[in-house]
Coordinates of C-alpha atoms in Angstrom, one line a residue:
M585 CA 84.8 104.8 99.2
V586 CA 83.1 104.2 96.0
R587 CA 83.0 107.5 94.1
E588 CA 80.5 107.5 91.3
E589 CA 76.8 107.3 91.4
E590 CA 77.7 104.6 93.8
E591 CA 79.1 107.2 96.1
D592 CA 75.6 107.6 97.6
D593 CA 75.9 104.6 99.9
E594 CA 78.9 102.9 98.5
D595 CA 81.3 104.1 100.9
E596 CA 84.5 102.4 100.4
D597 CA 83.9 99.8 102.7
G598 CA 87.2 98.6 103.7
E599 CA 88.3 95.4 105.3
E600 CA 91.2 93.7 106.7
E601 CA 92.9 90.7 108.2
E602 CA 92.0 89.3 111.5
E603 CA 95.4 90.2 113.0
E604 CA 95.4 87.9 115.9
E605 CA 98.3 89.5 117.8
D606 CA 100.4 92.6 117.8
Y607 CA 103.6 92.7 115.9
V608 CA 106.6 91.9 118.0
D609 CA 108.8 94.7 119.3
E610 CA 110.9 94.9 116.1
E611 CA 107.8 96.4 114.3
R612 CA 108.4 99.6 116.3
G613 CA 111.4 100.2 114.2
V614 CA 109.3 99.9 111.1
L615 CA 106.7 102.3 112.4
L616 CA 109.5 104.8 113.2
F617 CA 110.6 104.4 109.6
V618 CA 107.0 105.2 108.4
F619 CA 106.9 108.4 110.5
S620 CA 110.3 109.5 109.2
L621 CA 109.2 109.0 105.6
I622 CA 106.1 111.1 106.2
S623 CA 108.1 113.9 107.9
N624 CA 110.4 114.0 104.9
A625 CA 107.5 114.2 102.5
V626 CA 109.2 111.8 100.2
S627 CA 106.4 109.4 99.6
G628 CA 104.3 111.7 97.5
F629 CA 107.0 111.9 94.9
V630 CA 107.5 108.2 94.4
R631 CA 104.1 107.2 93.1
N632 CA 104.1 104.3 90.6
L633 CA 102.2 105.2 87.4
R634 CA 100.6 101.7 87.6
C635 CA 98.4 103.1 90.3
L636 CA 96.6 105.4 88.0
R637 CA 94.1 103.1 86.4
G638 CA 90.7 104.7 86.9
A639 CA 88.6 106.8 84.5
E640 CA 86.5 108.6 87.0
M641 CA 88.1 110.8 89.6
L642 CA 87.9 109.4 93.1
N643 CA 87.2 111.8 96.0
V644 CA 89.6 110.9 98.8
P645 CA 89.3 113.7 101.3
S646 CA 92.4 115.2 102.8
Q647 CA 93.0 118.1 105.2
S648 CA 94.2 120.4 102.5
F649 CA 92.2 119.3 99.5
P650 CA 89.3 119.7 98.7
A651 CA 89.2 123.2 100.1
V652 CA 87.4 123.7 103.4
G653 CA 84.5 125.5 101.8
S654 CA 84.3 123.2 98.8
Q655 CA 81.1 121.6 97.6
Q656 CA 82.9 118.3 98.0
R657 CA 83.2 118.9 101.7
V658 CA 80.6 118.1 104.4
A659 CA 77.0 118.5 103.1
P660 CA 74.2 119.8 105.3
S661 CA 72.7 117.2 107.5
G662 CA 69.5 117.2 105.4
Q663 CA 71.4 116.4 102.3
S664 CA 72.2 112.9 101.3
R665 CA 74.7 113.5 98.5
N666 CA 77.7 115.9 98.4
K667 CA 78.8 115.6 94.8
V668 CA 78.4 118.7 92.7
A669 CA 75.2 118.3 90.6
L670 CA 76.2 118.0 87.0
K671 CA 74.1 119.5 84.2
P672 CA 72.1 117.2 82.0
G673 CA 74.3 115.7 79.4
H674 CA 77.5 115.9 81.4
S675 CA 77.9 112.4 82.9
L676 CA 81.0 110.3 82.6
M677 CA 79.6 108.6 79.5
D678 CA 78.8 112.0 77.9
W679 CA 82.5 112.9 78.5
I680 CA 83.7 109.7 76.9
R681 CA 81.4 110.4 73.9
L682 CA 82.7 114.0 73.6
T683 CA 86.3 112.8 73.6
K684 CA 85.5 110.5 70.7
S685 CA 83.6 113.1 68.7
G686 CA 86.6 114.6 67.0
R687 CA 86.1 118.0 68.6
D688 CA 89.4 119.9 69.2
L689 CA 89.6 120.0 73.0
T690 CA 93.1 121.6 73.1
G691 CA 92.6 124.6 70.9
L692 CA 95.8 123.6 69.0
K693 CA 94.2 121.7 66.1
G694 CA 96.1 118.5 67.0
R695 CA 99.5 120.0 67.4
L696 CA 101.6 119.0 70.5
I697 CA 103.9 121.7 71.9
D698 CA 106.5 122.1 74.5
V699 CA 105.2 124.2 77.3
T700 CA 107.3 126.5 79.6
E701 CA 106.4 127.4 83.1
E702 CA 105.7 131.0 82.0
E703 CA 103.4 129.8 79.2
L704 CA 101.5 127.5 81.6
K705 CA 100.8 130.3 84.0
K706 CA 99.0 132.3 81.3
H707 CA 96.3 129.7 81.0
N708 CA 94.6 130.0 84.4
T709 CA 91.0 131.0 83.7
R710 CA 87.7 129.2 83.5
N711 CA 87.6 129.2 79.7
D712 CA 91.4 128.8 79.2
C713 CA 92.6 126.3 81.9
W714 CA 95.8 124.3 81.5
T715 CA 97.3 122.2 84.1
C716 CA 100.4 119.9 84.3
I717 CA 100.3 116.3 85.6
R718 CA 103.5 114.4 85.8
G719 CA 105.2 116.5 83.2
M720 CA 102.4 116.5 80.6
V721 CA 100.2 119.6 80.1
Y722 CA 96.4 119.3 79.5
N723 CA 93.8 121.8 78.5
V724 CA 91.0 120.9 81.0
S725 CA 88.6 123.8 80.0
A726 CA 86.2 121.5 78.3
Y727 CA 86.2 119.1 81.3
M728 CA 85.0 121.8 83.8
D729 CA 81.3 121.0 83.5
F730 CA 82.0 117.2 83.6
H731 CA 84.1 117.2 86.8
P732 CA 82.2 115.5 89.6
G733 CA 83.9 117.7 92.2
G734 CA 83.0 121.0 90.4
E735 CA 84.8 123.8 88.8
E736 CA 86.2 125.2 92.0
E737 CA 88.4 122.1 92.7
L738 CA 89.6 121.9 89.1
M739 CA 90.6 125.6 89.1
R740 CA 92.9 125.0 92.1
A741 CA 95.3 123.4 89.6
A742 CA 94.8 126.1 86.9
G743 CA 98.1 127.3 85.4
I744 CA 100.3 125.3 87.7
D745 CA 101.7 121.8 88.2
G746 CA 98.7 120.1 89.7
T747 CA 100.5 116.7 90.3
D748 CA 100.4 117.0 94.1
L749 CA 96.7 118.1 94.2
F750 CA 95.8 115.3 91.8
D751 CA 97.6 112.7 94.0
Q752 CA 95.8 113.8 97.1
V753 CA 92.3 113.2 95.6
H754 CA 92.6 111.1 92.4
R755 CA 95.4 108.7 93.1
W756 CA 93.9 105.8 91.0
V757 CA 92.6 107.7 88.1
N758 CA 93.8 106.8 84.6
Y759 CA 94.1 110.4 83.6
E760 CA 96.1 109.5 80.5
S761 CA 93.1 107.7 79.0
M762 CA 90.5 110.2 80.3
L763 CA 92.3 113.4 79.2
K764 CA 94.2 112.1 76.2
E765 CA 92.2 114.3 73.8
C766 CA 93.1 117.3 76.0
L767 CA 96.9 116.8 75.8
V768 CA 98.6 120.1 74.9
G769 CA 102.1 118.8 75.1
R770 CA 105.2 118.3 77.3
M771 CA 106.3 120.5 80.1
V772 CA 109.8 121.9 79.6
V773 CA 111.5 121.0 82.8
K774 CA 114.5 122.9 84.1
A775 CA 117.5 120.8 85.2
S776 CA 117.1 121.9 88.8
T777 CA 113.4 120.9 89.0
V778 CA 112.6 117.9 91.1
L779 CA 110.4 115.3 89.3
K780 CA 106.9 114.9 90.7
G781 CA 106.8 111.2 90.0
Q782 CA 109.0 108.4 88.6
Q783 CA 108.3 106.1 85.7
T784 CA 108.4 102.4 86.4
K785 CA 106.8 101.0 83.4
K786 CA 108.1 101.1 79.8
E787 CA 104.7 101.4 78.4
S788 CA 104.0 104.5 80.4
S789 CA 107.0 106.4 78.9
R790 CA 104.9 107.9 76.1
V791 CA 101.6 109.7 76.1
N792 CA 99.7 110.1 72.8
G793 CA 103.0 109.2 71.2
L794 CA 104.8 112.0 73.0
A795 CA 107.8 111.1 75.1
L796 CA 107.6 112.2 78.7
P797 CA 110.2 114.8 79.8
P798 CA 113.7 113.4 80.4
P799 CA 114.6 113.0 84.1
P800 CA 116.3 116.1 85.3
V801 CA 119.2 116.2 87.7
L802 CA 117.7 115.5 91.1
S803 CA 118.8 117.2 94.3
E804 CA 118.6 114.3 96.8
P805 CA 117.0 115.0 100.2
A806 CA 118.6 113.5 103.2
A807 CA 117.9 109.8 103.2
A808 CA 115.3 108.5 105.7
P809 CA 116.6 106.0 108.2
I810 CA 116.1 102.4 106.9
P811 CA 114.8 99.8 109.3
A812 CA 117.5 97.5 110.6
K813 CA 118.1 94.6 108.4
D814 CA 117.0 92.2 111.1
H815 CA 113.5 93.8 110.9
R816 CA 113.1 93.1 107.2
P817 CA 111.3 89.9 106.2
R818 CA 113.5 87.4 104.3
F819 CA 112.9 84.3 102.2
D820 CA 114.5 80.9 101.6
W821 CA 113.6 78.0 99.3
F822 CA 114.0 74.3 99.0
Q823 CA 113.0 71.6 96.6
T824 CA 112.1 67.9 96.4
D825 CA 111.8 65.8 93.2
E826 CA 108.2 67.1 92.7
T827 CA 108.0 70.5 94.4
V828 CA 109.6 73.8 95.0
T829 CA 108.7 75.6 98.2
I830 CA 109.4 79.3 98.9
V831 CA 109.3 80.3 102.6
V832 CA 108.8 83.9 103.8
Y833 CA 109.9 84.7 107.3
T834 CA 108.1 87.8 108.3
K835 CA 109.8 88.0 111.8
R836 CA 106.5 89.0 113.4
K837 CA 103.3 87.3 114.3
I838 CA 100.8 87.5 111.5
P839 CA 97.0 87.1 111.2
R840 CA 95.6 83.7 111.6
S841 CA 93.8 84.1 108.3
G842 CA 97.1 85.0 106.5
C843 CA 98.4 88.1 104.9
S844 CA 99.7 87.1 101.5
V845 CA 98.8 87.5 97.9
V846 CA 100.2 84.9 95.5
D847 CA 99.9 85.1 91.8
L848 CA 101.3 82.4 89.4
H849 CA 100.7 83.4 85.8
G850 CA 102.5 81.3 83.3
N851 CA 106.1 81.2 84.4
V852 CA 105.9 84.3 86.5
L853 CA 105.5 84.1 90.3
R854 CA 104.6 87.1 92.4
V855 CA 104.3 86.8 96.2
E856 CA 103.3 89.9 98.1
T857 CA 103.1 89.8 101.9
L858 CA 101.1 92.6 103.6
L859 CA 102.4 93.6 107.0
G860 CA 100.3 96.5 108.3
S861 CA 101.2 99.5 106.1
W862 CA 104.2 97.7 104.6
S863 CA 104.6 95.3 101.6
Y864 CA 107.2 92.7 101.1
L865 CA 107.5 91.4 97.5
L866 CA 109.1 88.4 95.8
H867 CA 108.9 88.4 92.0
W868 CA 110.5 85.9 89.7
S869 CA 110.4 84.5 86.2
L870 CA 110.8 80.9 87.2
S871 CA 113.7 78.8 86.0
H872 CA 111.5 75.9 84.9
E873 CA 107.9 75.2 84.1
V874 CA 105.5 74.4 87.0
K875 CA 101.9 73.2 87.1
E876 CA 99.1 75.8 87.1
T877 CA 98.0 75.4 90.7
V878 CA 99.8 76.7 93.8
A879 CA 99.4 75.9 97.5
T880 CA 100.0 78.2 100.4
Q881 CA 100.3 77.7 104.2
C882 CA 100.6 80.2 107.0
V883 CA 102.1 79.5 110.4
H884 CA 100.8 82.6 112.2
S885 CA 102.5 82.0 115.5
V886 CA 106.0 82.2 114.1
G887 CA 105.2 84.5 111.1
K888 CA 106.1 82.0 108.4
I889 CA 104.4 81.7 105.0
Q890 CA 105.0 78.8 102.6
V891 CA 104.3 78.8 98.9
C892 CA 104.5 75.4 97.3
L893 CA 104.8 74.9 93.5
R894 CA 104.6 71.6 91.7
K895 CA 107.3 70.9 89.1
A896 CA 106.1 70.2 85.6
E897 CA 109.2 67.9 85.2
N898 CA 111.4 66.1 87.7
T899 CA 114.3 68.5 87.2
R900 CA 116.7 69.8 89.7
W901 CA 116.6 73.6 90.0
E902 CA 119.8 75.6 90.6
R903 CA 117.8 78.8 91.5
V904 CA 114.2 79.9 91.8
G905 CA 114.4 82.1 88.7
Q906 CA 115.3 85.5 87.3
S907 CA 114.5 88.4 89.6
L908 CA 111.9 90.8 88.2
E909 CA 110.9 94.3 89.1
G910 CA 110.6 95.0 92.9
H911 CA 111.9 91.6 93.9
D912 CA 112.9 91.2 97.6
S913 CA 111.8 94.8 98.3
F914 CA 110.2 96.0 101.6
I915 CA 108.4 99.3 101.1
R916 CA 105.2 101.1 102.1
S917 CA 102.1 99.5 100.5
K918 CA 100.9 102.8 99.1
D919 CA 104.2 103.1 97.1
R920 CA 104.0 99.6 95.7
G921 CA 101.2 100.2 93.2
L922 CA 98.4 97.8 92.5
F923 CA 98.6 94.5 90.7
Y924 CA 95.5 93.2 88.9
R925 CA 94.4 89.7 87.9
D926 CA 91.3 88.7 85.8
C927 CA 88.6 87.1 87.9
V928 CA 85.5 85.3 86.6
L929 CA 81.9 86.1 87.7
V930 CA 80.4 82.8 88.9
S931 CA 77.2 84.0 90.6
K932 CA 74.9 86.9 91.5
K933 CA 72.4 86.8 94.4
E934 CA 69.9 89.4 95.4
V935 CA 70.5 90.9 98.9
T936 CA 67.9 93.8 98.7
H937 CA 65.8 95.3 95.9
D938 CA 68.8 97.1 94.5
T939 CA 71.8 95.4 96.0
Q940 CA 73.5 92.2 94.7
L941 CA 76.0 89.8 96.2
F942 CA 78.6 89.2 93.4
C943 CA 80.9 86.2 93.5
F944 CA 84.1 86.2 91.5
Q945 CA 86.5 83.3 91.1
L946 CA 90.2 83.9 91.3
P947 CA 92.5 82.4 88.7
P948 CA 93.9 78.9 89.5
G949 CA 97.3 80.2 90.3
T950 CA 96.1 83.0 92.7
H951 CA 95.6 82.9 96.5
M952 CA 94.5 86.2 98.0
H953 CA 93.9 87.1 101.7
I954 CA 91.9 90.3 102.1
P955 CA 93.1 92.0 105.3
M956 CA 90.3 93.2 107.6
G957 CA 89.4 96.8 106.8
R958 CA 90.9 96.8 103.3
H959 CA 89.3 97.1 99.9
V960 CA 90.2 96.1 96.4
Y961 CA 89.7 97.9 93.0
L962 CA 87.5 96.4 90.3
K963 CA 88.5 97.5 86.8
A964 CA 86.6 97.2 83.5
S965 CA 86.9 98.7 80.0
I966 CA 83.6 100.5 79.2
Q967 CA 83.2 102.0 75.8
G968 CA 87.0 102.2 75.4
S969 CA 87.8 103.7 78.8
D970 CA 89.1 102.0 81.9
I971 CA 86.7 102.5 84.8
V972 CA 88.1 101.7 88.3
K973 CA 86.0 101.5 91.5
P974 CA 86.9 100.4 95.0
Y975 CA 84.8 97.9 96.9
T976 CA 85.3 96.0 100.1
P977 CA 84.9 92.2 99.9
V978 CA 82.6 90.6 102.3
D979 CA 82.1 87.0 103.5
E980 CA 79.5 84.9 101.7
V981 CA 77.3 85.1 104.9
L982 CA 77.4 87.4 107.9
R983 CA 78.7 84.7 110.2
P984 CA 80.9 82.2 108.3
P985 CA 81.7 79.0 110.1
K986 CA 84.8 79.0 112.3
N987 CA 86.6 76.5 110.2
S988 CA 85.8 78.3 106.9
N989 CA 88.8 78.6 104.6
T990 CA 89.8 82.2 104.3
T991 CA 92.1 81.3 101.4
S992 CA 88.9 80.7 99.3
T993 CA 89.2 80.8 95.6
N994 CA 86.1 83.1 95.6
I995 CA 85.7 86.8 96.5
Y996 CA 82.3 88.3 97.4
F997 CA 81.2 91.9 96.9
M998 CA 77.9 93.5 98.1
I999 CA 77.2 96.2 95.5
K1000 CA 74.3 98.5 95.1
V1001 CA 73.2 98.9 91.5
Y1002 CA 72.5 102.4 90.3
P1003 CA 70.4 102.4 87.1
D1004 CA 71.8 105.7 85.8
G1005 CA 75.4 104.9 86.7
V1006 CA 78.2 103.6 84.5
F1007 CA 80.0 100.9 86.5
T1008 CA 77.3 99.2 88.5
P1009 CA 74.9 98.6 85.6
Y1010 CA 77.9 97.2 83.7
L1011 CA 78.5 94.7 86.6
D1012 CA 74.8 93.9 86.9
N1013 CA 74.6 93.1 83.2
L1014 CA 77.7 90.9 83.2
D1015 CA 77.0 87.3 82.1
I1016 CA 78.1 84.4 84.3
G1017 CA 81.6 83.5 83.1
A1018 CA 82.6 87.1 82.2
S1019 CA 85.8 88.5 83.6
V1020 CA 86.6 91.7 85.6
S1021 CA 90.1 92.7 86.8
I1022 CA 90.5 92.8 90.6
S1023 CA 93.5 94.5 92.3
S1024 CA 95.5 93.5 95.3
P1025 CA 94.2 94.8 98.7
D1026 CA 94.6 98.5 99.6
G1027 CA 93.7 100.6 102.6
S1028 CA 95.0 101.8 106.0
F1029 CA 93.0 100.0 108.6
T1030 CA 94.9 97.5 110.9
V1031 CA 93.5 95.2 113.5
R1032 CA 96.2 96.5 115.8
S1033 CA 93.8 99.4 116.5
L1034 CA 91.5 96.9 118.2
R1035 CA 94.1 95.9 120.7
D1036 CA 92.8 96.2 124.3
V1037 CA 89.5 97.8 123.0
T1038 CA 86.6 97.1 125.3
H1039 CA 83.8 99.0 123.4
L1040 CA 83.6 99.0 119.6
Y1041 CA 81.1 101.4 118.0
L1042 CA 80.3 101.2 114.3
L1043 CA 78.5 104.0 112.3
A1044 CA 77.5 102.9 108.8
A1045 CA 75.3 104.3 106.0
G1046 CA 74.1 102.2 103.1
T1047 CA 76.7 99.9 101.7
G1048 CA 79.2 101.5 104.1
F1049 CA 78.1 98.5 106.1
T1050 CA 80.4 96.2 104.2
P1051 CA 83.6 96.8 106.3
M1052 CA 81.5 96.6 109.4
A1053 CA 80.2 93.1 108.5
R1054 CA 83.6 91.4 109.0
L1055 CA 84.4 93.6 112.0
L1056 CA 81.2 92.5 113.7
H1057 CA 82.2 88.9 113.1
L1058 CA 85.7 89.4 114.3
A1059 CA 84.8 91.2 117.4
L1060 CA 82.1 88.7 118.5
Q1061 CA 84.0 85.5 117.6
D1062 CA 87.7 86.2 118.2
L1063 CA 88.0 89.2 120.5
P1064 CA 86.7 88.4 123.9
T1065 CA 88.2 91.6 125.3
I1066 CA 85.5 93.6 123.5
R1067 CA 82.7 93.8 126.0
K1068 CA 80.2 95.6 123.8
T1069 CA 79.9 96.0 120.0
K1070 CA 77.3 98.5 118.8
L1071 CA 76.2 99.3 115.3
M1072 CA 74.1 102.3 114.2
F1073 CA 73.0 101.6 110.7
F1074 CA 71.6 104.4 108.5
N1075 CA 69.4 103.8 105.5
R1076 CA 66.5 105.4 103.6
Q1077 CA 63.8 102.7 104.0
E1078 CA 63.5 99.4 105.8
R1079 CA 63.8 97.5 102.6
D1080 CA 67.3 99.0 102.1
I1081 CA 68.8 97.4 105.2
L1082 CA 71.4 94.9 104.2
W1083 CA 71.4 91.4 105.8
H1084 CA 68.5 92.6 108.0
S1085 CA 67.3 89.2 109.2
E1086 CA 70.9 88.0 109.7
L1087 CA 71.6 91.1 111.9
E1088 CA 68.5 90.5 113.9
Q1089 CA 69.5 86.9 114.5
L1090 CA 73.0 88.0 115.5
C1091 CA 71.6 90.3 118.1
S1092 CA 69.3 87.7 119.5
E1093 CA 72.2 85.3 120.0
E1094 CA 75.0 87.6 121.1
E1095 CA 74.4 89.6 124.2
R1096 CA 77.5 91.7 123.5
C1097 CA 76.0 93.0 120.3
Q1098 CA 73.5 95.8 119.9
I1099 CA 72.2 97.3 116.6
E1100 CA 70.1 100.4 116.1
Y1101 CA 68.6 101.2 112.7
V1102 CA 67.9 104.8 111.6
L1103 CA 65.7 105.5 108.5
S1104 CA 65.5 108.9 106.7
E1105 CA 62.4 107.9 104.7
P1106 CA 60.5 105.4 107.0
A1107 CA 57.1 104.0 106.4
G1108 CA 54.4 105.1 108.9
S1109 CA 54.6 101.7 110.6
W1110 CA 58.3 102.1 111.4
T1111 CA 58.9 102.2 115.2
G1112 CA 62.7 102.7 115.2
R1113 CA 64.8 105.8 115.0
R1114 CA 64.1 108.4 112.2
G1115 CA 66.1 111.1 110.6
R1116 CA 69.8 111.5 109.8
I1117 CA 72.9 111.5 111.9
E1118 CA 73.1 114.2 114.5
A1119 CA 74.7 114.9 117.9
A1120 CA 71.6 114.0 119.9
M1121 CA 71.5 110.5 118.4
L1122 CA 75.1 109.8 119.4
Q1123 CA 74.9 111.1 123.0
G1124 CA 73.3 107.9 124.3
F1125 CA 74.8 105.6 121.8
L1126 CA 78.5 106.3 122.4
E1127 CA 79.0 105.3 126.0
R1128 CA 82.3 105.5 127.7
P1129 CA 82.5 103.6 131.0
G1130 CA 85.3 104.6 133.3
D1131 CA 87.6 101.6 132.6
S1132 CA 86.9 101.4 128.9
K1133 CA 89.0 101.7 125.8
C1134 CA 86.9 102.7 122.8
L1135 CA 87.1 102.7 119.1
V1136 CA 84.6 104.3 116.7
C1137 CA 84.6 103.1 113.1
V1138 CA 82.7 105.2 110.4
C1139 CA 81.8 104.2 106.9
G1140 CA 79.4 105.8 104.4
P1141 CA 79.2 108.4 101.6
T1142 CA 81.9 111.1 102.0
G1143 CA 79.4 113.7 103.5
F1144 CA 78.1 111.2 106.0
T1145 CA 81.6 110.1 107.0
E1146 CA 83.0 113.7 107.5
L1147 CA 79.9 114.8 109.5
A1148 CA 79.9 111.7 111.6
V1149 CA 83.6 112.1 112.5
Q1150 CA 82.9 115.7 113.5
L1151 CA 80.0 114.7 115.7
V1152 CA 82.0 111.9 117.3
K1153 CA 84.8 114.3 118.2
Q1154 CA 82.2 116.6 119.8
Q1155 CA 81.3 113.7 122.1
G1156 CA 84.9 113.8 123.4
F1157 CA 86.6 111.1 121.3
S1158 CA 90.1 111.7 120.1
E1159 CA 91.4 111.1 116.6
E1160 CA 93.2 108.0 117.8
E1161 CA 89.8 106.6 118.9
I1162 CA 88.2 107.1 115.4
H1163 CA 88.8 105.3 112.2
A1164 CA 87.0 106.5 109.0
F1165 CA 87.1 103.9 106.2
Q1166 CA 88.0 105.5 102.9
G1167 CA 89.1 104.2 99.5

């Protein structure tokens, strides 16, 4: 969910592919692989540094962090925000200005030192707080009052290696840029110590000119079972006088809308196929020049994806090209890292008084399918710092035509603009034709969870509505097994309701759809529900007929989401029947 001033309503909407059928039985082997990986706790140590591209810490809740009593946890029901209130003059922009002021934030007058574990432990107080992230030690004392999560959360990493805690909450943050003026030096790593992360990019091998610690001798854990080779996707290629076609065989049925992200940039081709929580990547430096545009075709019933390139010259190719990093690999998407491409702003349209529908155009060589329930990250350089925020794409309208092309060259985002924020005012002030970097899709939702569901319940607050928009469309148009779809939509005032007239029209035309609006600051003339989410509201809303299979989806600010999940569980719904969208 969007963590910044946008956090208020900007819940990381998430969205995903309209997976038309379940994976074939072979996918079970893949799922077993996932569970095995989790049980071995290996995945947390194989993070790609490319993922860390944000400049404001994202709050992704987990069971162990933030702490149960933390201010970042569930806010009281009468409270609309759950970020720690920062003192005046302690915003993200104020921190950026402080780091550029020339002030000594390390206490070492510009010296970089080697830090032992014993030395690190000594610096564990509020006014003398050092922590280690991926082998580099930072003095974060000056950052205490600027941390959106508050001093308590930052102190959890005081005097220790905070890499694991950091990864749980701030996976996408570009900490190297944000804390570069706080760098104390390099951690002295003992030969028997296991690395917390692995470097995969040459440009990430140095921080402020200081080389990262050399890799120690690793004590290898028992290898997790690898899915049988037959379960892995594979590829082939063929050519004509004018074209080269790459074919990906996923060996499972795939969404009718597709599940691939294709990027042709110059002579480099990158084809990523998203299969649930897995990613299959093809990556080449092509043997010969090709024309700028690329065509894709998906045969969903047999799980085949075709990527067609047009040759610049009528030359016979002996091979596709030189394999690049990650080529022909099949790994969990979360371990892949994000890939960005520059997209051009082509239009802005007002949705409500403070929310805009932004339309970005993909580069000519890019085709991207955004799976249902997934989000992407928008990245921009603001006053010299990379700011990264997650948003869920929406369709141009609530109910796109059946024959609409989901491989559109445009991506739409419904974003609330916060005047005192950093990122959303930047977006709002962008000129048509300006560029923003947009990542590949990310998120955990899969349409497999809708299999055999008869009753779909959606709880959304503010722009947490965005993942629900495509879910509504999918459920009502493509999933006849869903007998009832109900949305409870929370906002402050009636004017804040997104796509209000479109939702009303949908309800009038679809007997399977029911929408209830709840306002926390209604006008006197409002006749609908009032207040904030509470148990009494959900008792009549969440029905469970005897022969039903239910799914409850929740999206909103972190406090809303956590409270809503608690209340839904109190109504007797299990964790398997609840999905909370989070970015």
